[in-house]
């Protein structure tokens, strides 16, 4: 089911999320996927953005023009970043901050643990995963900028 995306300053966006209940995951993933696919240029979405404070997110950059390599649709349940490599600043938008873009420094490559599975992500996929994981910790791109000069607005 397509859900409404919460926007800043909704309090759920600012809190650290808990592990999801097992019986919550399937429905939450369906709602995240339906909602993400309904939004133009949406490369990821986290559960708190649809009002669920659970450590679940999706990322899919397979159609992003800057995606050099990717893992397809990534289901992130209780994800953990094991390692980070390289740093770069890139411009990010957020469905929960409509019209706002921010220049954010992130790792260029990350090594993830997703339950019993491990994955490497790089480039735009690594950036999208880190962005969604921030949502699970109550962190927004506004919290990641170096100064107000890193903010940009679109109409």
Short mmCIF file of N, CA and C in Angstrom, two decimals:
data_model
loop_
_atom_site.label_atom_id
_atom_site.label_comp_id
_atom_site.label_asym_id
_atom_site.label_seq_id
_atom_site.Cartn_x
_atom_site.Cartn_y
_atom_site.Cartn_z
N UNK A 1 0.84 -1.17 0.00
CA UNK A 1 0.00 0.00 0.00
C UNK A 1 0.89 1.25 0.00
N UNK A 2 0.53 2.21 -0.82
CA UNK A 2 1.27 3.48 -0.85
C UNK A 2 0.93 4.27 0.41
N UNK A 3 1.97 4.69 1.11
CA UNK A 3 1.80 5.43 2.35
C UNK A 3 2.27 6.87 2.15
N UNK A 4 1.79 7.76 3.00
CA UNK A 4 2.23 9.15 2.98
C UNK A 4 3.64 9.22 3.54
N UNK A 5 4.49 10.01 2.90
CA UNK A 5 5.85 10.22 3.39
C UNK A 5 5.84 11.38 4.39
N UNK A 6 6.35 11.11 5.58
CA UNK A 6 6.42 12.15 6.61
C UNK A 6 7.48 13.17 6.23
N UNK A 7 7.22 14.42 6.58
CA UNK A 7 8.20 15.47 6.31
C UNK A 7 8.68 16.10 7.62
N UNK A 8 9.89 16.64 7.55
CA UNK A 8 10.51 17.34 8.67
C UNK A 8 9.61 18.49 9.08
N UNK A 9 9.36 18.69 10.35
CA UNK A 9 10.02 18.18 11.55
C UNK A 9 9.24 17.07 12.27
N UNK A 10 8.60 16.19 11.58
CA UNK A 10 7.83 15.13 12.25
C UNK A 10 8.75 14.40 13.25
N UNK A 11 8.29 14.18 14.48
CA UNK A 11 9.15 13.59 15.52
C UNK A 11 9.66 12.18 15.21
N UNK A 12 8.92 11.38 14.47
CA UNK A 12 9.39 10.02 14.15
C UNK A 12 10.68 10.08 13.33
N UNK A 13 10.84 11.13 12.51
CA UNK A 13 12.05 11.26 11.69
C UNK A 13 13.28 11.55 12.52
N UNK A 14 13.09 11.97 13.76
CA UNK A 14 14.20 12.42 14.59
C UNK A 14 14.57 11.42 15.68
N UNK A 15 13.95 10.24 15.65
CA UNK A 15 14.25 9.27 16.70
C UNK A 15 14.97 8.04 16.16
N UNK A 16 15.75 7.42 17.03
CA UNK A 16 16.43 6.19 16.66
C UNK A 16 15.41 5.07 16.62
N UNK A 17 15.48 4.25 15.59
CA UNK A 17 14.50 3.18 15.39
C UNK A 17 14.93 1.89 16.09
N UNK A 18 13.94 1.08 16.41
CA UNK A 18 14.17 -0.23 17.04
C UNK A 18 14.09 -1.32 15.98
N UNK A 19 14.61 -2.49 16.32
CA UNK A 19 14.50 -3.65 15.43
C UNK A 19 13.02 -3.94 15.20
N UNK A 20 12.65 -4.33 13.98
CA UNK A 20 11.24 -4.60 13.70
C UNK A 20 10.80 -5.93 14.30
N UNK A 21 9.53 -6.02 14.63
CA UNK A 21 8.95 -7.30 15.05
C UNK A 21 8.86 -8.19 13.81
N UNK A 22 9.10 -9.47 13.97
CA UNK A 22 9.10 -10.41 12.84
C UNK A 22 7.80 -10.34 12.04
N UNK A 23 6.67 -10.21 12.72
CA UNK A 23 5.39 -10.19 12.01
C UNK A 23 5.10 -8.85 11.34
N UNK A 24 5.95 -7.87 11.55
CA UNK A 24 5.80 -6.54 10.97
C UNK A 24 6.53 -6.41 9.64
N UNK A 25 7.57 -7.21 9.43
CA UNK A 25 8.50 -6.99 8.32
C UNK A 25 7.84 -7.10 6.94
N UNK A 26 7.11 -8.16 6.66
CA UNK A 26 6.57 -8.39 5.32
C UNK A 26 5.67 -7.23 4.88
N UNK A 27 4.73 -6.83 5.70
CA UNK A 27 3.83 -5.74 5.34
C UNK A 27 4.56 -4.42 5.20
N UNK A 28 5.54 -4.20 6.05
CA UNK A 28 6.32 -2.97 6.00
C UNK A 28 7.13 -2.89 4.71
N UNK A 29 7.72 -4.00 4.30
CA UNK A 29 8.51 -4.03 3.06
C UNK A 29 7.61 -3.75 1.86
N UNK A 30 6.43 -4.35 1.82
CA UNK A 30 5.49 -4.11 0.72
C UNK A 30 5.12 -2.63 0.67
N UNK A 31 4.81 -2.04 1.82
CA UNK A 31 4.44 -0.62 1.85
C UNK A 31 5.60 0.28 1.44
N UNK A 32 6.81 -0.04 1.89
CA UNK A 32 7.98 0.74 1.49
C UNK A 32 8.19 0.66 -0.02
N UNK A 33 8.10 -0.54 -0.57
CA UNK A 33 8.32 -0.72 -2.01
C UNK A 33 7.24 0.00 -2.82
N UNK A 34 5.99 -0.17 -2.46
CA UNK A 34 4.90 0.51 -3.17
C UNK A 34 5.08 2.03 -3.11
N UNK A 35 5.41 2.53 -1.94
CA UNK A 35 5.58 3.98 -1.77
C UNK A 35 6.78 4.47 -2.55
N UNK A 36 7.91 3.76 -2.45
CA UNK A 36 9.13 4.16 -3.15
C UNK A 36 8.89 4.19 -4.66
N UNK A 37 8.23 3.19 -5.19
CA UNK A 37 7.99 3.13 -6.64
C UNK A 37 6.98 4.17 -7.11
N UNK A 38 6.19 4.71 -6.20
CA UNK A 38 5.22 5.74 -6.58
C UNK A 38 5.84 7.13 -6.67
N UNK A 39 7.06 7.26 -6.17
CA UNK A 39 7.72 8.57 -6.10
C UNK A 39 8.76 8.70 -7.20
N UNK A 40 8.70 9.75 -8.00
CA UNK A 40 9.71 9.93 -9.05
C UNK A 40 11.09 10.17 -8.45
N UNK A 41 12.09 9.59 -9.07
CA UNK A 41 13.49 9.77 -8.65
C UNK A 41 13.71 9.44 -7.18
N UNK A 42 13.07 8.39 -6.71
CA UNK A 42 13.26 7.94 -5.33
C UNK A 42 14.14 6.70 -5.37
N UNK A 43 15.32 6.78 -4.77
CA UNK A 43 16.30 5.69 -4.83
C UNK A 43 16.34 4.88 -3.54
N UNK A 44 15.61 5.34 -2.54
CA UNK A 44 15.56 4.61 -1.27
C UNK A 44 14.52 5.21 -0.36
N UNK A 45 14.07 4.41 0.59
CA UNK A 45 13.08 4.87 1.55
C UNK A 45 13.24 4.06 2.82
N UNK A 46 13.10 4.73 3.95
CA UNK A 46 13.25 4.08 5.26
C UNK A 46 11.91 4.07 5.99
N UNK A 47 11.73 3.06 6.83
CA UNK A 47 10.47 2.88 7.55
C UNK A 47 10.02 4.13 8.31
N UNK A 48 10.90 4.86 9.00
CA UNK A 48 10.41 6.04 9.71
C UNK A 48 9.80 7.09 8.77
N UNK A 49 10.20 7.10 7.52
CA UNK A 49 9.64 8.06 6.57
C UNK A 49 8.17 7.79 6.27
N UNK A 50 7.72 6.56 6.54
CA UNK A 50 6.30 6.25 6.36
C UNK A 50 5.62 6.02 7.72
N UNK A 51 6.25 6.53 8.76
CA UNK A 51 5.63 6.53 10.08
C UNK A 51 5.88 5.31 10.94
N UNK A 52 6.82 4.46 10.54
CA UNK A 52 7.12 3.24 11.30
C UNK A 52 8.54 3.31 11.85
N UNK A 53 8.72 3.47 13.15
CA UNK A 53 10.06 3.58 13.72
C UNK A 53 10.76 2.23 13.85
N UNK A 54 10.99 1.59 12.71
CA UNK A 54 11.62 0.26 12.67
C UNK A 54 12.87 0.32 11.80
N UNK A 55 13.87 -0.51 12.10
CA UNK A 55 15.14 -0.51 11.38
C UNK A 55 15.01 -1.30 10.07
N UNK A 56 14.23 -0.74 9.16
CA UNK A 56 13.98 -1.35 7.85
C UNK A 56 14.04 -0.25 6.80
N UNK A 57 14.72 -0.52 5.69
CA UNK A 57 14.79 0.43 4.58
C UNK A 57 14.99 -0.35 3.29
N UNK A 58 14.71 0.32 2.18
CA UNK A 58 14.96 -0.23 0.85
C UNK A 58 15.82 0.75 0.07
N UNK A 59 16.69 0.22 -0.78
CA UNK A 59 17.48 1.04 -1.71
C UNK A 59 17.48 0.32 -3.05
N UNK A 60 17.25 1.08 -4.12
CA UNK A 60 17.35 0.53 -5.47
C UNK A 60 17.80 1.64 -6.40
N UNK A 61 19.08 1.62 -6.77
CA UNK A 61 19.63 2.64 -7.66
C UNK A 61 19.81 2.10 -9.08
N UNK A 62 19.20 0.97 -9.37
CA UNK A 62 19.43 0.30 -10.67
C UNK A 62 19.09 1.20 -11.86
N UNK A 63 18.19 2.15 -11.69
CA UNK A 63 17.84 3.05 -12.80
C UNK A 63 18.43 4.45 -12.63
N UNK A 64 19.28 4.62 -11.64
CA UNK A 64 19.91 5.93 -11.42
C UNK A 64 20.96 6.15 -12.51
N UNK A 65 20.97 7.33 -13.14
CA UNK A 65 21.93 7.56 -14.23
C UNK A 65 23.40 7.49 -13.80
N UNK A 66 23.70 7.70 -12.53
CA UNK A 66 25.09 7.66 -12.06
C UNK A 66 25.49 6.31 -11.48
N UNK A 67 24.61 5.32 -11.54
CA UNK A 67 24.91 4.01 -10.95
C UNK A 67 25.88 3.26 -11.85
N UNK A 68 27.12 3.09 -11.38
CA UNK A 68 28.14 2.37 -12.14
C UNK A 68 27.97 0.87 -11.93
N UNK A 69 27.66 0.50 -10.71
CA UNK A 69 27.42 -0.89 -10.34
C UNK A 69 26.43 -0.86 -9.19
N UNK A 70 25.68 -1.93 -9.03
CA UNK A 70 24.70 -1.94 -7.95
C UNK A 70 24.29 -3.38 -7.63
N UNK A 71 23.61 -3.53 -6.51
CA UNK A 71 23.14 -4.83 -6.05
C UNK A 71 21.66 -5.04 -6.34
N UNK A 72 21.05 -4.19 -7.18
CA UNK A 72 19.62 -4.28 -7.42
C UNK A 72 18.85 -3.77 -6.21
N UNK A 73 17.70 -4.34 -5.96
CA UNK A 73 16.90 -3.93 -4.82
C UNK A 73 17.52 -4.47 -3.54
N UNK A 74 17.92 -3.58 -2.65
CA UNK A 74 18.52 -3.97 -1.37
C UNK A 74 17.48 -3.82 -0.26
N UNK A 75 17.23 -4.90 0.44
CA UNK A 75 16.37 -4.88 1.61
C UNK A 75 17.27 -4.78 2.83
N UNK A 76 17.13 -3.71 3.57
CA UNK A 76 17.99 -3.43 4.72
C UNK A 76 17.18 -3.60 6.00
N UNK A 77 17.37 -4.74 6.67
CA UNK A 77 16.72 -5.00 7.95
C UNK A 77 17.82 -5.10 9.00
N UNK A 78 17.77 -4.23 9.99
CA UNK A 78 18.81 -4.17 11.02
C UNK A 78 20.22 -4.14 10.40
N UNK A 79 20.45 -3.28 9.42
CA UNK A 79 21.75 -3.26 8.73
C UNK A 79 22.86 -2.70 9.61
N UNK A 80 24.07 -3.18 9.34
CA UNK A 80 25.26 -2.70 10.06
C UNK A 80 26.35 -2.41 9.04
N UNK A 81 26.95 -1.24 9.10
CA UNK A 81 28.10 -0.94 8.25
C UNK A 81 29.34 -1.47 8.96
N UNK A 82 30.03 -2.41 8.31
CA UNK A 82 31.23 -3.02 8.88
C UNK A 82 32.49 -2.24 8.56
N UNK A 83 32.51 -1.60 7.39
CA UNK A 83 33.71 -0.89 6.96
C UNK A 83 33.31 0.21 5.98
N UNK A 84 34.13 1.25 5.93
CA UNK A 84 33.93 2.37 5.01
C UNK A 84 35.27 2.69 4.35
N UNK A 85 35.23 3.10 3.09
CA UNK A 85 36.46 3.47 2.40
C UNK A 85 36.21 4.70 1.54
N UNK A 86 37.22 5.58 1.50
CA UNK A 86 37.14 6.78 0.68
C UNK A 86 36.09 7.75 1.19
N UNK A 87 36.23 8.98 0.79
CA UNK A 87 35.25 10.02 1.15
C UNK A 87 35.01 10.89 -0.06
N UNK A 88 33.76 11.34 -0.20
CA UNK A 88 33.45 12.30 -1.25
C UNK A 88 32.20 13.07 -0.85
N UNK A 89 32.12 14.28 -1.36
CA UNK A 89 30.94 15.11 -1.12
C UNK A 89 30.04 14.98 -2.34
N UNK A 90 28.76 14.76 -2.09
CA UNK A 90 27.79 14.66 -3.16
C UNK A 90 26.50 15.34 -2.76
N UNK A 91 25.72 15.74 -3.76
CA UNK A 91 24.46 16.43 -3.50
C UNK A 91 23.34 15.39 -3.33
N UNK A 92 22.58 15.55 -2.25
CA UNK A 92 21.49 14.62 -1.93
C UNK A 92 20.19 15.37 -1.72
N UNK A 93 19.12 14.71 -2.10
CA UNK A 93 17.78 15.18 -1.77
C UNK A 93 17.17 14.17 -0.81
N UNK A 94 16.00 14.49 -0.30
CA UNK A 94 15.32 13.60 0.64
C UNK A 94 13.82 13.78 0.49
N UNK A 95 13.10 12.68 0.40
CA UNK A 95 11.64 12.75 0.29
C UNK A 95 11.02 13.43 1.51
N UNK A 96 11.68 13.39 2.64
CA UNK A 96 11.16 14.01 3.86
C UNK A 96 11.53 15.49 3.99
N UNK A 97 12.32 15.99 3.04
CA UNK A 97 12.69 17.41 2.99
C UNK A 97 12.45 17.91 1.57
N UNK A 98 11.19 18.01 1.15
CA UNK A 98 10.91 18.39 -0.23
C UNK A 98 11.51 19.75 -0.58
N UNK A 99 12.14 19.80 -1.75
CA UNK A 99 12.71 21.05 -2.23
C UNK A 99 14.08 21.38 -1.69
N UNK A 100 14.61 20.54 -0.80
CA UNK A 100 15.92 20.80 -0.19
C UNK A 100 16.95 19.82 -0.75
N UNK A 101 18.10 20.35 -1.12
CA UNK A 101 19.26 19.54 -1.51
C UNK A 101 20.40 19.92 -0.58
N UNK A 102 21.28 18.96 -0.32
CA UNK A 102 22.40 19.24 0.57
C UNK A 102 23.65 18.55 0.07
N UNK A 103 24.78 19.22 0.20
CA UNK A 103 26.08 18.63 -0.13
C UNK A 103 26.57 17.90 1.12
N UNK A 104 26.64 16.57 1.02
CA UNK A 104 26.93 15.73 2.18
C UNK A 104 28.18 14.88 1.91
N UNK A 105 29.09 14.84 2.89
CA UNK A 105 30.28 13.99 2.79
C UNK A 105 29.92 12.59 3.27
N UNK A 106 30.23 11.60 2.42
CA UNK A 106 29.94 10.20 2.75
C UNK A 106 31.09 9.32 2.27
N UNK A 107 31.11 8.10 2.78
CA UNK A 107 32.08 7.11 2.31
C UNK A 107 31.76 6.74 0.86
N UNK A 108 32.79 6.53 0.07
CA UNK A 108 32.62 6.16 -1.34
C UNK A 108 32.25 4.69 -1.47
N UNK A 109 32.72 3.87 -0.52
CA UNK A 109 32.48 2.42 -0.58
C UNK A 109 32.19 1.94 0.84
N UNK A 110 31.20 1.06 0.97
CA UNK A 110 30.86 0.51 2.29
C UNK A 110 30.69 -1.00 2.22
N UNK A 111 30.98 -1.63 3.34
CA UNK A 111 30.79 -3.08 3.50
C UNK A 111 29.68 -3.24 4.53
N UNK A 112 28.60 -3.91 4.14
CA UNK A 112 27.40 -4.04 4.97
C UNK A 112 27.19 -5.45 5.46
N UNK A 113 26.62 -5.56 6.66
CA UNK A 113 26.09 -6.84 7.11
C UNK A 113 24.58 -6.71 7.15
N UNK A 114 23.91 -7.63 6.45
CA UNK A 114 22.45 -7.68 6.40
C UNK A 114 22.04 -9.05 6.90
N UNK A 115 21.90 -9.20 8.20
CA UNK A 115 21.63 -10.52 8.77
C UNK A 115 22.84 -11.41 8.60
N UNK A 116 22.67 -12.56 7.95
CA UNK A 116 23.77 -13.49 7.72
C UNK A 116 24.54 -13.16 6.44
N UNK A 117 24.07 -12.19 5.69
CA UNK A 117 24.65 -11.85 4.40
C UNK A 117 25.50 -10.59 4.51
N UNK A 118 26.54 -10.50 3.66
CA UNK A 118 27.35 -9.29 3.58
C UNK A 118 27.37 -8.80 2.15
N UNK A 119 27.41 -7.49 1.98
CA UNK A 119 27.43 -6.87 0.65
C UNK A 119 28.39 -5.69 0.66
N UNK A 120 28.98 -5.45 -0.50
CA UNK A 120 29.75 -4.23 -0.74
C UNK A 120 28.91 -3.32 -1.61
N UNK A 121 28.92 -2.04 -1.32
CA UNK A 121 28.24 -1.04 -2.13
C UNK A 121 29.23 0.07 -2.43
N UNK A 122 29.11 0.67 -3.60
CA UNK A 122 30.00 1.78 -3.94
C UNK A 122 29.23 2.85 -4.69
N UNK A 123 29.86 4.02 -4.80
CA UNK A 123 29.28 5.12 -5.56
C UNK A 123 27.92 5.56 -5.04
N UNK A 124 27.01 5.78 -5.98
CA UNK A 124 25.69 6.29 -5.63
C UNK A 124 24.92 5.30 -4.75
N UNK A 125 25.16 4.01 -4.93
CA UNK A 125 24.48 3.02 -4.09
C UNK A 125 24.96 3.13 -2.64
N UNK A 126 26.26 3.28 -2.43
CA UNK A 126 26.79 3.46 -1.07
C UNK A 126 26.22 4.72 -0.44
N UNK A 127 26.13 5.78 -1.23
CA UNK A 127 25.56 7.05 -0.72
C UNK A 127 24.10 6.85 -0.32
N UNK A 128 23.32 6.19 -1.17
CA UNK A 128 21.90 5.97 -0.87
C UNK A 128 21.72 5.10 0.38
N UNK A 129 22.53 4.06 0.51
CA UNK A 129 22.43 3.19 1.69
C UNK A 129 22.76 3.99 2.96
N UNK A 130 23.83 4.77 2.92
CA UNK A 130 24.20 5.57 4.10
C UNK A 130 23.10 6.58 4.45
N UNK A 131 22.49 7.16 3.43
CA UNK A 131 21.39 8.11 3.65
C UNK A 131 20.23 7.42 4.36
N UNK A 132 19.85 6.23 3.88
CA UNK A 132 18.72 5.51 4.50
C UNK A 132 19.08 5.02 5.90
N UNK A 133 20.30 4.58 6.11
CA UNK A 133 20.71 4.15 7.45
C UNK A 133 20.69 5.33 8.43
N UNK A 134 21.02 6.52 7.95
CA UNK A 134 20.90 7.71 8.80
C UNK A 134 19.45 7.87 9.29
N UNK A 135 18.49 7.65 8.40
CA UNK A 135 17.08 7.76 8.81
C UNK A 135 16.77 6.81 9.96
N UNK A 136 17.38 5.63 9.96
CA UNK A 136 17.12 4.65 11.02
C UNK A 136 17.69 5.10 12.36
N UNK A 137 18.61 6.06 12.31
CA UNK A 137 19.21 6.61 13.53
C UNK A 137 18.69 8.01 13.86
N UNK A 138 17.65 8.45 13.15
CA UNK A 138 17.08 9.77 13.42
C UNK A 138 17.92 10.92 12.91
N UNK A 139 18.76 10.65 11.90
CA UNK A 139 19.66 11.67 11.34
C UNK A 139 19.17 12.05 9.95
N UNK A 140 19.09 13.35 9.69
CA UNK A 140 18.69 13.86 8.38
C UNK A 140 19.89 14.53 7.70
N UNK A 141 19.75 14.79 6.40
CA UNK A 141 20.85 15.44 5.69
C UNK A 141 21.17 16.81 6.29
N UNK A 142 20.20 17.44 6.92
CA UNK A 142 20.46 18.72 7.59
C UNK A 142 21.48 18.57 8.71
N UNK A 143 21.53 17.38 9.30
CA UNK A 143 22.49 17.12 10.39
C UNK A 143 23.89 16.81 9.86
N UNK A 144 24.01 16.56 8.57
CA UNK A 144 25.28 16.15 7.97
C UNK A 144 26.01 17.26 7.22
N UNK A 145 25.40 18.42 7.09
CA UNK A 145 26.05 19.46 6.29
C UNK A 145 27.12 20.19 7.10
N UNK A 146 28.14 20.67 6.39
CA UNK A 146 29.24 21.38 7.03
C UNK A 146 28.86 22.82 7.36
N UNK A 147 28.02 23.44 6.53
CA UNK A 147 27.59 24.82 6.76
C UNK A 147 26.34 25.09 5.94
N UNK A 148 25.74 26.25 6.15
CA UNK A 148 24.55 26.63 5.40
C UNK A 148 24.84 26.74 3.90
N UNK A 149 26.10 26.94 3.53
CA UNK A 149 26.48 27.01 2.12
C UNK A 149 26.29 25.68 1.41
N UNK A 150 26.15 24.61 2.17
CA UNK A 150 25.96 23.27 1.60
C UNK A 150 24.49 22.99 1.28
N UNK A 151 23.60 23.92 1.62
CA UNK A 151 22.17 23.76 1.33
C UNK A 151 21.81 24.42 0.01
N UNK A 152 20.93 23.77 -0.73
CA UNK A 152 20.44 24.28 -2.01
C UNK A 152 18.94 24.01 -2.06
N UNK A 153 18.24 24.82 -2.81
CA UNK A 153 16.78 24.68 -2.86
C UNK A 153 16.33 24.58 -4.30
N UNK A 154 15.34 23.71 -4.52
CA UNK A 154 14.76 23.58 -5.86
C UNK A 154 13.28 23.91 -5.77
N UNK A 155 12.73 24.41 -6.88
CA UNK A 155 11.34 24.86 -6.87
C UNK A 155 10.31 23.84 -7.01
#
